[in-house]
Coordinates of C-alpha atoms in Angstrom, one line a residue:
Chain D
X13 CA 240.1 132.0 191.2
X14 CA 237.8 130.1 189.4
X15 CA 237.6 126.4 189.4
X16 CA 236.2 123.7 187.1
X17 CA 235.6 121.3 189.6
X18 CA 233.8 123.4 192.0
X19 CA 231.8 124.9 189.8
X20 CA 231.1 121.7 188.2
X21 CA 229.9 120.4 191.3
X22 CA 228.3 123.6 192.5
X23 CA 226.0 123.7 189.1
X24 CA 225.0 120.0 189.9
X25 CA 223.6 121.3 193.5
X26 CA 222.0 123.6 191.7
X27 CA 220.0 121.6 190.2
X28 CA 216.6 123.1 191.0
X29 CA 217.9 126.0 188.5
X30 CA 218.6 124.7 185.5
X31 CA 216.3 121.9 185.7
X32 CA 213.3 124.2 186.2
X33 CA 214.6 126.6 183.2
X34 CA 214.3 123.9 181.0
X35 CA 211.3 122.7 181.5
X36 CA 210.0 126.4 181.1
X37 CA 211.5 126.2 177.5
X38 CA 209.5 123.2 176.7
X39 CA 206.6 124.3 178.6
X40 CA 206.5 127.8 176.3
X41 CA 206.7 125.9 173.3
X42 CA 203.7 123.8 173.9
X43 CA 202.2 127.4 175.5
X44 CA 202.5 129.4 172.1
X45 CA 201.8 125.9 169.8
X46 CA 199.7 123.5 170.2
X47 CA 201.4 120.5 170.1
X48 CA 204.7 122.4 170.9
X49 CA 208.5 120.2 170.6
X50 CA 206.5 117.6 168.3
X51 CA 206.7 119.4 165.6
X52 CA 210.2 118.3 165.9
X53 CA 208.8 115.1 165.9
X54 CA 206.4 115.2 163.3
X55 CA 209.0 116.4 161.0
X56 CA 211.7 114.0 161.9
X57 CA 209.0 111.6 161.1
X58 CA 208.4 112.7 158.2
X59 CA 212.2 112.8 156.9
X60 CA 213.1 109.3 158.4
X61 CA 210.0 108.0 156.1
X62 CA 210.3 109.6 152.9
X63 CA 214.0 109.1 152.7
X64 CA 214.0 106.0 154.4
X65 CA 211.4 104.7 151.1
X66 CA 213.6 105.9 148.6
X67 CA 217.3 105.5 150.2
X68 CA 216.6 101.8 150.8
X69 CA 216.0 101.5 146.6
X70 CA 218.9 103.6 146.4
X71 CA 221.2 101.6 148.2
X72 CA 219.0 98.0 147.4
X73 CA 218.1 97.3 150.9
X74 CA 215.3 95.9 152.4
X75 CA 213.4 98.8 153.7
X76 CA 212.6 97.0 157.1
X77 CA 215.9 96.9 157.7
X78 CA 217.0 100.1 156.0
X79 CA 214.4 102.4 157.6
X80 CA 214.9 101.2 161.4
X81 CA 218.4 102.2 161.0
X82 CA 217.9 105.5 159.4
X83 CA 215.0 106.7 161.8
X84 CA 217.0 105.6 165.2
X85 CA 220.1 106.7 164.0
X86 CA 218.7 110.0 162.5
X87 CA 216.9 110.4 166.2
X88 CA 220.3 110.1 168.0
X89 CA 222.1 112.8 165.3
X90 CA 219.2 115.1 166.6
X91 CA 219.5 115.5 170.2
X92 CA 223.9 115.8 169.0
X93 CA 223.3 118.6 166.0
X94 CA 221.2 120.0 168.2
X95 CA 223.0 120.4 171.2
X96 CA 226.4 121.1 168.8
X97 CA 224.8 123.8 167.0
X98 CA 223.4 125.8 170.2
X99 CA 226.9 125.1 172.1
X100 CA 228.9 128.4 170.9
X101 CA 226.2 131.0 171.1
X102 CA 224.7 129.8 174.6
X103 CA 226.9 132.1 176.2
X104 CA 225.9 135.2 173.8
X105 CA 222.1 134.4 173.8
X106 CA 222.3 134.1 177.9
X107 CA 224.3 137.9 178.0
X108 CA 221.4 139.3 179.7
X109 CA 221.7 137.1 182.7
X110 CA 225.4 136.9 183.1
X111 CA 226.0 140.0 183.2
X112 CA 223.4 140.9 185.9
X113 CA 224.1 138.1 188.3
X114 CA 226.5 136.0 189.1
X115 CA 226.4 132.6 186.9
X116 CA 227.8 129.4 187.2
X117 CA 228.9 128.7 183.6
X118 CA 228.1 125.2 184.2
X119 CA 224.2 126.0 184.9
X120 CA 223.9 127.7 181.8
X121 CA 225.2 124.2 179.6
X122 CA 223.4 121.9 181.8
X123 CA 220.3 124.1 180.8
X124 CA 220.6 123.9 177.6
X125 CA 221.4 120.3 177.5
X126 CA 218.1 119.5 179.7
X127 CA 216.3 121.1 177.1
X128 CA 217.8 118.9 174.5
X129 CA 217.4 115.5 175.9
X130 CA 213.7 116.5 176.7
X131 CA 213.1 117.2 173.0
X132 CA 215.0 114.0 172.3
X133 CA 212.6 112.1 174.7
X134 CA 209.8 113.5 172.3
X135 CA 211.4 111.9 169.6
X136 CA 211.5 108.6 171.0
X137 CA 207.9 108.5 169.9
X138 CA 209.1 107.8 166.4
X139 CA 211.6 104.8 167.9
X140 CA 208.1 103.1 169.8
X141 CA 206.3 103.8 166.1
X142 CA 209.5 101.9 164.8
X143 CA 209.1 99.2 166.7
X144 CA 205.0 99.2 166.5
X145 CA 205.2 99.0 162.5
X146 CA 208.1 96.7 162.1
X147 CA 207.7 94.5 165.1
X148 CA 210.7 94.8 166.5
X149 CA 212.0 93.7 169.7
X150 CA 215.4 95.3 171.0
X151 CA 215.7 92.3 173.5
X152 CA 218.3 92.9 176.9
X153 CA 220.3 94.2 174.7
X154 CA 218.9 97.6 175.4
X155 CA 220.1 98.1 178.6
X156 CA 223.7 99.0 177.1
X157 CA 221.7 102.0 175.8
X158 CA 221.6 103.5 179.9
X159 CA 225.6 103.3 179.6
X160 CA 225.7 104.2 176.0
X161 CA 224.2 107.6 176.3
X162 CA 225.9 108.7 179.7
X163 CA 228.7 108.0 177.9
X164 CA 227.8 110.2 174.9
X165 CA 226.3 112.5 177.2
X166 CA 229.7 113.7 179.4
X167 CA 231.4 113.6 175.9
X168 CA 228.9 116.2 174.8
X169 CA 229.3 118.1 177.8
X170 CA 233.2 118.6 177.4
X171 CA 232.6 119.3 173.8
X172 CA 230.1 122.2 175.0
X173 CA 232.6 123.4 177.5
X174 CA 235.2 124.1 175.2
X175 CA 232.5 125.6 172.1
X176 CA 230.9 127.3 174.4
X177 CA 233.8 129.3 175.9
X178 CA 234.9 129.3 172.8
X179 CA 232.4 130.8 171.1
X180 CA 231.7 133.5 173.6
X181 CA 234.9 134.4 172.9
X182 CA 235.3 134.3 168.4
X183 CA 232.0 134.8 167.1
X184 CA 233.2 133.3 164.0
X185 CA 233.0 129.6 166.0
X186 CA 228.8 129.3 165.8
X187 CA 228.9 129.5 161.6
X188 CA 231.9 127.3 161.0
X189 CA 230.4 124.8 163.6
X190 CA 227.0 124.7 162.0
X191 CA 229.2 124.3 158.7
X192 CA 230.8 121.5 160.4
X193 CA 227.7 119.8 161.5
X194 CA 226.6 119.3 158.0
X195 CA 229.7 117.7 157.1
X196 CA 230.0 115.4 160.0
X197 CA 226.4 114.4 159.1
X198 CA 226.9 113.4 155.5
X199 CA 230.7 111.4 156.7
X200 CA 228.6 109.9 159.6
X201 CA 226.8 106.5 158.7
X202 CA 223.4 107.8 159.6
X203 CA 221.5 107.1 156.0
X204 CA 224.3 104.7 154.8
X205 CA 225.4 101.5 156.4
X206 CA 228.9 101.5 157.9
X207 CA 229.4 98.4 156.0
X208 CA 229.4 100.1 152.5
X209 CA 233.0 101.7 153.4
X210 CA 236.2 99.6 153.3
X211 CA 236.9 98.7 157.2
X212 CA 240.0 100.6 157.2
X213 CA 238.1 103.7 156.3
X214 CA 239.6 106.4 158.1
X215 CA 236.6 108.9 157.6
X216 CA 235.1 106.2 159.7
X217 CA 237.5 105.5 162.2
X218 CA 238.5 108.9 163.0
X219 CA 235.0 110.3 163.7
X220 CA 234.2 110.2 166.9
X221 CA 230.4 110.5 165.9
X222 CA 230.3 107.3 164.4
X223 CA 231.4 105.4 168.0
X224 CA 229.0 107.9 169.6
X225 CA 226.4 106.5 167.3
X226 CA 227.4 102.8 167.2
X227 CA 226.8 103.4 171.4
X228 CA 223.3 104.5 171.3
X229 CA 221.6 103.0 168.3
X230 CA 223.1 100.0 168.6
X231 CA 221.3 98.8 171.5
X232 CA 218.1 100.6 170.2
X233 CA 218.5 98.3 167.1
X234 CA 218.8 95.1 169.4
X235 CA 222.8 94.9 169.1
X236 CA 225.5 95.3 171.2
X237 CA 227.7 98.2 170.4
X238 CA 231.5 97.5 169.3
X239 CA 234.2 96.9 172.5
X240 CA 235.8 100.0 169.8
X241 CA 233.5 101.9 170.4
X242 CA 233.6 102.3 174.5
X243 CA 237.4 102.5 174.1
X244 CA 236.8 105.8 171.6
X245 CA 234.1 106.9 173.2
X246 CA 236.9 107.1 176.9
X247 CA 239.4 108.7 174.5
X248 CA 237.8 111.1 172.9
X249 CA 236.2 111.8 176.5
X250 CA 239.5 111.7 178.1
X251 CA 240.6 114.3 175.1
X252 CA 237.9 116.8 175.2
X253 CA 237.5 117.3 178.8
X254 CA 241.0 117.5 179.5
X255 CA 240.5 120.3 176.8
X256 CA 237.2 121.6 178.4
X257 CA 239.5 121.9 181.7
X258 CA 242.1 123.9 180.6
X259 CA 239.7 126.2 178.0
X260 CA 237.7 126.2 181.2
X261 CA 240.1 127.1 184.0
X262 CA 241.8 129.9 182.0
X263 CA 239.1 131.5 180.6
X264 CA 236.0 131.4 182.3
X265 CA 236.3 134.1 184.4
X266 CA 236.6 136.3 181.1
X267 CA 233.5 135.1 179.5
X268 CA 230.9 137.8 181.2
X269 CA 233.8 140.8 179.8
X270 CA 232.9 139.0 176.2
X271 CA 229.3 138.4 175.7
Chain X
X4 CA 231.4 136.9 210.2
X5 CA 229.9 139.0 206.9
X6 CA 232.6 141.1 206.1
X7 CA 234.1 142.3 202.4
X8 CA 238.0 143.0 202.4
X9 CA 239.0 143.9 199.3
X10 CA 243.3 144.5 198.7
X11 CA 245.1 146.2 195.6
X12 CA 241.8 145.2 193.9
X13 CA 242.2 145.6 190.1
X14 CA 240.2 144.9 187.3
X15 CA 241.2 145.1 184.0
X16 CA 238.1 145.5 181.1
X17 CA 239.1 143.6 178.1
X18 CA 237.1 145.6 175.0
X19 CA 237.2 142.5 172.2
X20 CA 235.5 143.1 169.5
X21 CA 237.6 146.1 168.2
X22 CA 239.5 144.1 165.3
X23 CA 240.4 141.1 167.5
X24 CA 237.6 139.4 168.1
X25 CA 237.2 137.4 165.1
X26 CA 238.9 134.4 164.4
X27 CA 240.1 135.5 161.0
X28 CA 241.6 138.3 162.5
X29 CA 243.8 135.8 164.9
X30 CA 245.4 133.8 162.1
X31 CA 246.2 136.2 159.9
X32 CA 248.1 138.0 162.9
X33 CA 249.8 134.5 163.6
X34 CA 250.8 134.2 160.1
X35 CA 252.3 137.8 159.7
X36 CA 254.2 137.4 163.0
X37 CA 251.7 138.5 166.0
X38 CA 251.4 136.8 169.2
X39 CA 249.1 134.4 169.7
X40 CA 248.6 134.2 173.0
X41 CA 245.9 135.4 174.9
X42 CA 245.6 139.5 176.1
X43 CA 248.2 140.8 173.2
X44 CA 246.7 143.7 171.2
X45 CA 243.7 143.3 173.3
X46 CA 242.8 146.9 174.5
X47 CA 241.9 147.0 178.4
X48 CA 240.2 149.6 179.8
X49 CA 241.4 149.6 184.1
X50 CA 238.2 149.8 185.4
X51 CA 239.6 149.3 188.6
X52 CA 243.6 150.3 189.6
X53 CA 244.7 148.9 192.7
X54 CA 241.5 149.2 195.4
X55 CA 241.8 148.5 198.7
X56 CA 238.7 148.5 201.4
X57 CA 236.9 146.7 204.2
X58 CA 233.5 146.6 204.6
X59 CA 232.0 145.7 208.2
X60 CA 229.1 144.5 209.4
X61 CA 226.8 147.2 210.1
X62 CA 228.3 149.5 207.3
X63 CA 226.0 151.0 205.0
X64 CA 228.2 152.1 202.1
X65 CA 227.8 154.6 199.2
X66 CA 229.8 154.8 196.5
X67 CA 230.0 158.2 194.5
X68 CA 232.0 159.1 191.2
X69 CA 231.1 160.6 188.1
X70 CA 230.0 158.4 185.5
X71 CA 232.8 155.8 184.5
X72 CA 234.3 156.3 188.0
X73 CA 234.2 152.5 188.4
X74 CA 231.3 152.2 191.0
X75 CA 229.3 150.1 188.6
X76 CA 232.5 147.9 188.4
X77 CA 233.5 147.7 191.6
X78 CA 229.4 146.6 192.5
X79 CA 230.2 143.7 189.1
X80 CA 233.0 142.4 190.8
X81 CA 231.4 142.6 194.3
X82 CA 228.6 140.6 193.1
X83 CA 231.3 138.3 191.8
X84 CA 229.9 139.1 187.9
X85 CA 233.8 140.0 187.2
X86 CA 236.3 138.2 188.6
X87 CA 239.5 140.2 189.7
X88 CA 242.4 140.6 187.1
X89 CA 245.1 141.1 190.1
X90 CA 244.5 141.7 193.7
X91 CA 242.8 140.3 196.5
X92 CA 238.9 140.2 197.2
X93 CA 237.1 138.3 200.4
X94 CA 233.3 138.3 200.6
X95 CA 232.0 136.5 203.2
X96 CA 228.1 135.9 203.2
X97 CA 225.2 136.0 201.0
X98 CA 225.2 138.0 198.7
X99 CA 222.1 139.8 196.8
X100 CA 222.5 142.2 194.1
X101 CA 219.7 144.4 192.5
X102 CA 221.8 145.9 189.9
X103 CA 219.3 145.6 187.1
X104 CA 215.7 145.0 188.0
X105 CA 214.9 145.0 184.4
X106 CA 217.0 142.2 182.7
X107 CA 216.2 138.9 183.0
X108 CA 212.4 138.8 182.8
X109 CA 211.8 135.7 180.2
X110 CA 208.8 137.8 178.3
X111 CA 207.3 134.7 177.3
X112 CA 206.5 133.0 180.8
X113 CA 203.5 134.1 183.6
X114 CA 204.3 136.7 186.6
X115 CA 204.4 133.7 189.0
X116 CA 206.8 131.4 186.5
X117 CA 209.3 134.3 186.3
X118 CA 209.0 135.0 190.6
X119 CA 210.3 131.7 190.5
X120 CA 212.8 131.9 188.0
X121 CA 214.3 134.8 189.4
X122 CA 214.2 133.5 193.2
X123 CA 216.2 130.6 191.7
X124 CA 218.7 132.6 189.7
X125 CA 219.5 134.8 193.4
X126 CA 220.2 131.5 195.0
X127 CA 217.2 130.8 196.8
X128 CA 215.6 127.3 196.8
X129 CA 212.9 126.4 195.2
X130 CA 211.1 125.3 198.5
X131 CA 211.7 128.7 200.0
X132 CA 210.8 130.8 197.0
X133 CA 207.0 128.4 197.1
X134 CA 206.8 129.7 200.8
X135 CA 207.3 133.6 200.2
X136 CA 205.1 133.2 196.9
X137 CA 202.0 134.4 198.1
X138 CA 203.7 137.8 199.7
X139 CA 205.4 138.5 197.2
X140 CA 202.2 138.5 194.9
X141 CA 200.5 140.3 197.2
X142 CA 202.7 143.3 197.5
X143 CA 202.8 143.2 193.3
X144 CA 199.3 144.1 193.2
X145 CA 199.2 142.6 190.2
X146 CA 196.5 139.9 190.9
X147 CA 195.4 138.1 188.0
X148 CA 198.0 139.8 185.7
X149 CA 200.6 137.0 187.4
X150 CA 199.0 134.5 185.5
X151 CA 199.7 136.4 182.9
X152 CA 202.8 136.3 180.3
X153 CA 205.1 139.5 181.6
X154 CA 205.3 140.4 177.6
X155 CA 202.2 142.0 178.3
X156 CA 203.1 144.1 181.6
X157 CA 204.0 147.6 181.5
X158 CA 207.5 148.7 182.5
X159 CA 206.2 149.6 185.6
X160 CA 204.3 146.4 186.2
X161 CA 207.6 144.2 185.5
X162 CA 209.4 146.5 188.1
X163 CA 206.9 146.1 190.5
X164 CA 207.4 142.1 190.2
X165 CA 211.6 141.9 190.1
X166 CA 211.6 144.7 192.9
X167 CA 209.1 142.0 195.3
X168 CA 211.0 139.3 194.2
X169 CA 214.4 140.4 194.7
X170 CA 213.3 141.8 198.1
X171 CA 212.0 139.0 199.7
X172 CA 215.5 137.3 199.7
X173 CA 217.5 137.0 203.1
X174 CA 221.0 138.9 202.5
X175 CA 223.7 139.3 204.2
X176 CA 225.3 141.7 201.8
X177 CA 223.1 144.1 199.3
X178 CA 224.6 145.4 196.4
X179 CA 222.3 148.1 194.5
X180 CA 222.6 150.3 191.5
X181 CA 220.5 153.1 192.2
X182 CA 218.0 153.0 194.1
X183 CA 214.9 151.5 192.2
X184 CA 212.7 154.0 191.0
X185 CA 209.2 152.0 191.5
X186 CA 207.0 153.4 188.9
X187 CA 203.6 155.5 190.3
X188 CA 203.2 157.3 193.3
X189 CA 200.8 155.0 195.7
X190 CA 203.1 152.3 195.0
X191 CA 206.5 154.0 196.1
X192 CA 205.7 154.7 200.0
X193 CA 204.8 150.9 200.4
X194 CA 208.1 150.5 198.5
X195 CA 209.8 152.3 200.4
X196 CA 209.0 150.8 203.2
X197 CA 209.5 147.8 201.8
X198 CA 213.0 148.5 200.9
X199 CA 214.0 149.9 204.2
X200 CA 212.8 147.0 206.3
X201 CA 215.3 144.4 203.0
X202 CA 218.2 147.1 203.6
X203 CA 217.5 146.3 208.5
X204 CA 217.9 142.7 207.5
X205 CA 221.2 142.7 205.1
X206 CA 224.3 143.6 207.4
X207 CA 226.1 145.8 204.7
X208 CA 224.7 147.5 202.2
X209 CA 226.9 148.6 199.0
X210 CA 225.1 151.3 197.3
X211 CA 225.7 153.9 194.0
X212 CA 223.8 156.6 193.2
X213 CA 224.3 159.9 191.7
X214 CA 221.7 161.3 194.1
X215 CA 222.9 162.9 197.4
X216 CA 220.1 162.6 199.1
X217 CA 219.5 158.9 198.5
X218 CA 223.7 158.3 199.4
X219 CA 222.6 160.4 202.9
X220 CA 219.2 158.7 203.5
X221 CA 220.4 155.2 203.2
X222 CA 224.4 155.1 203.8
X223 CA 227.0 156.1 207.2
X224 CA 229.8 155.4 204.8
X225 CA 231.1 156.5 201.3
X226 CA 233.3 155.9 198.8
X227 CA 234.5 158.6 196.5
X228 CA 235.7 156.6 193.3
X229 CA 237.6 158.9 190.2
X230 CA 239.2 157.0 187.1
X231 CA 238.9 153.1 188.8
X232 CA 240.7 154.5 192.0
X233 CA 238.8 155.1 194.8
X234 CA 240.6 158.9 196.5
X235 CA 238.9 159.0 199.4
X236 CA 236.7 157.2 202.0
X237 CA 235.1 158.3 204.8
X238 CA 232.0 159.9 206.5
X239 CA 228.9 160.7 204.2
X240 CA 228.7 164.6 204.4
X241 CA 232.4 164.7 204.2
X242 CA 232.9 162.6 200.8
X243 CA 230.0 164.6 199.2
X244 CA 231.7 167.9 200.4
X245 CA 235.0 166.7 198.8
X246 CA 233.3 165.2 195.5
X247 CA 231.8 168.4 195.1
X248 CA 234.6 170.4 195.6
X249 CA 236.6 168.6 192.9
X250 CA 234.0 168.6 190.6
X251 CA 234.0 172.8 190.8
X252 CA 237.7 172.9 190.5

């Protein structure tokens, strides 16, 4: 029978695996490009700038306050999107090896995640040029980031759980999730301030993304995030990997008869 | 002890993908009436019905069928690729299976990067796969082509690498699908050897192959498996004898 918690716990061990798989994805982008996962960078750059200039008229804010915001938030949204929009067809684009070996499920997300918070440590280039140009100084308060992002992190990983069995299973879950992203990026308050909204929003309050956000860029930005926002951030983690469990415990064991 | 007991072994093969795969497809049944929970109106294909074995140690066992017989199957779920639909299956010890040399090569990376990649994907530590690294290069022949990408390698080349890799692994229990056929003819007597001296170290051997004489060279056990149930077991000449026999009548 399979089990999430020992396979949980065996991927862990296995840590040699899917640690050194990920560095080979990085390591083959930089092999075929020359300066490989910063394009990502570079672009992200770019995008934070341009629409950091012109949203800050737009909404009549000052830019160094507007464009911090935008960039660290936009940063964050990044290593999520990315990791959200890989989730469902991990499982599909990995078919080769799980159905020639035996595969902890587990190994395969951890992988992918790696590979994603590598890239986002690429991007914290554009956070230091952040603070560089507009002289700012996160203070202490940036140690709340370390709890921040575990925090978003195992919420992540229950998410991917459930879209990734998921979407082995319905292929029809990668499109409408990338559909999703786009939406949840526009309803997020990554290029608009939270304040802008009535408090009792509910497109606010009921998106997990925005206390997700509020945990890591917060702290970046110098602040400390909302007491709201670690209660969410335990529900919603509470929610989806009670979720991820169950998705998990009955239907792993059918996810090499799908791919 | 390595050992493999397998009882009432089945394995049911769900085919999604033919009109129920797609999410659409799962409302609209919901909303017309169908059952929504998981299995209904999927087709199944019994790969397996109701298997029961027990492998020992010392047992070098072949497994023979026609094609679909399930010995491909029973090899998945051996390798614990499938997990059992129903039944009971205990496989005690390492297990190593070579049941397709050729997947899992990432084209992109060198000969060396993928000798570790596939050391680490058969369970073997990274420290242990550093110390076998040079004799498994060696017995590659491949020299300076390791540094190389494997995108560039012949068929033959990237055969040469999985089959050294995947032979350098301890096991206690070898699974193989057919015995690999290692490209040009200098190459398969070192092979061979090579393969012989993996098969002394492993305590039981699970093989299939559709060729006699590879079941007789390397097994002193078979299998005869027909539709996912396995209808007789027994000594090697014996099983062929009676495979043969049915496949006249």
């Amino acid at each position: 029978m399979s089990n999430s918690k020992s396979d949980f716990i065996d991927a862990l061990k296995g840590f040699d695996l899917w640690s050194f798989l990920a560095w080979q994805d990085i390591k083959l982008r930089y092999r075929r490009s020359k300066i490989g996962p910063l394009w990502i960078t570079l672009s992200m750059a770019i995008f934070c700038l341009s629409l950091g200039v012109v949203y800050s008229k737009l909404f009549h804010a000052e830019v160094r306050e507007y464009v911090p915001f935008l960039s660290l938030g936009f940063v964050i949204w990044g290593l999520m999107s990315g990791m959200l929009s890989e989730f469902p067809n991990v499982f599909v684009d990995n078919a080769a090896f799980i159905k020639d070996i035996r595969m902890n499920p587990f190994a395969i997300i951890f992988r992918l995640m790696t590979r994603h918070v590598i890239i986002f440590a690429h991007n914290l280039l554009i956070v230091i040029g952040i603070y560089a140009i507009f002289q700012l100084n996160p203070g202490l308060e940036i140690l709340y980031l370390l709890p921040g992002f575990m925090l978003v992190t195992l919420n992540l990983l229950a998410i991917g759980v459930f879209l990734s069995i998921l979407g082995a299973r319905f292929r029809d879950v990668a499109p409408t999730v990338q559909a999703l992203i786009q939406v949840i990026f526009f309803i997020t308050p990554i290029t608009w301030f939270p304040k802008l909204l009535p408090t009792s929003s509910w497109v606010v309050k009921a998106n997990p993304f925005v206390y997700f956000l509020d945990l890591t860029r917060s702290p970046l930005l110098g602040f400390i995030p909302h007491e709201t926002s670690w209660l969410a951030a335990f529900v919603t983690l509470f929610i989806f990997s009670t979720l991820a469990a169950y998705v998990y415990q009955k239907k792993s064991k059918k996810i090499p008869f799908w791919v | 002890m390595v050992h493999i007991t397998a009882k009432s072994l089945c394995l049911d093969y769900p085919i999604v993908g033919m009109g129920s795969q797609s999410l659409k497809n799962r409302v609209l049944s919901a909303a017309t009436g169908g059952l929504i929970s998981g299995g209904a109106g999927i087709p199944v294909v019994n790969a397996l019905r109701s298997v029961d074995f027990e492998i020992a140690p010392g047992d070098r066992v072949g497994l023979i069928g026609h094609n679909g017989a399930g010995k491909s199957t029973l090899l998945k779920v051996l390798a614990g690729i499938y997990q059992p639909t129903a039944g009971h299956l205990m496989v005690k010890g390492r297990v190593v299976s070579t049941l397709n040399l050729a997947i899992g090569m990432e084209q992109e990376a060198t000969g060396y990067e993928n000798i570790v990649i596939r050391g680490l994907l058969l369970g073997m530590k990274r420290k242990e796969i550093l110390k076998h690294l040079d004799e498994i290069a060696e017995f590659t022949e491949l020299g300076e082509y390791l540094d190389m990408p494997v995108r560039i390698y012949s068929s033959g080349m990237q055969t040469r690498l999985a089959f050294a890799t995947v032979t350098a692994m301890h096991a206690d229990i070898l699974l193989m699908d057919e015995v690999i056929g290692t490209g040009d003819a200098s190459f398969i007597d070192k092979a061979e050897q090579r393969l012989k001296n993996f098969m002394s170290r492993s305590s039981i051997l699970v093989l299939a192959s559709h060729s006699d004489d590879t079941i007789r060279k390397f097994c002193n056990k078979a299998l005869l498996l027909e539709h996912g149930l396995i209808i007789g077991s027994g000594a090697v000449e014996e099983m062929l004898e009676y495979y043969h026999q049915k496949a006249v009548a």
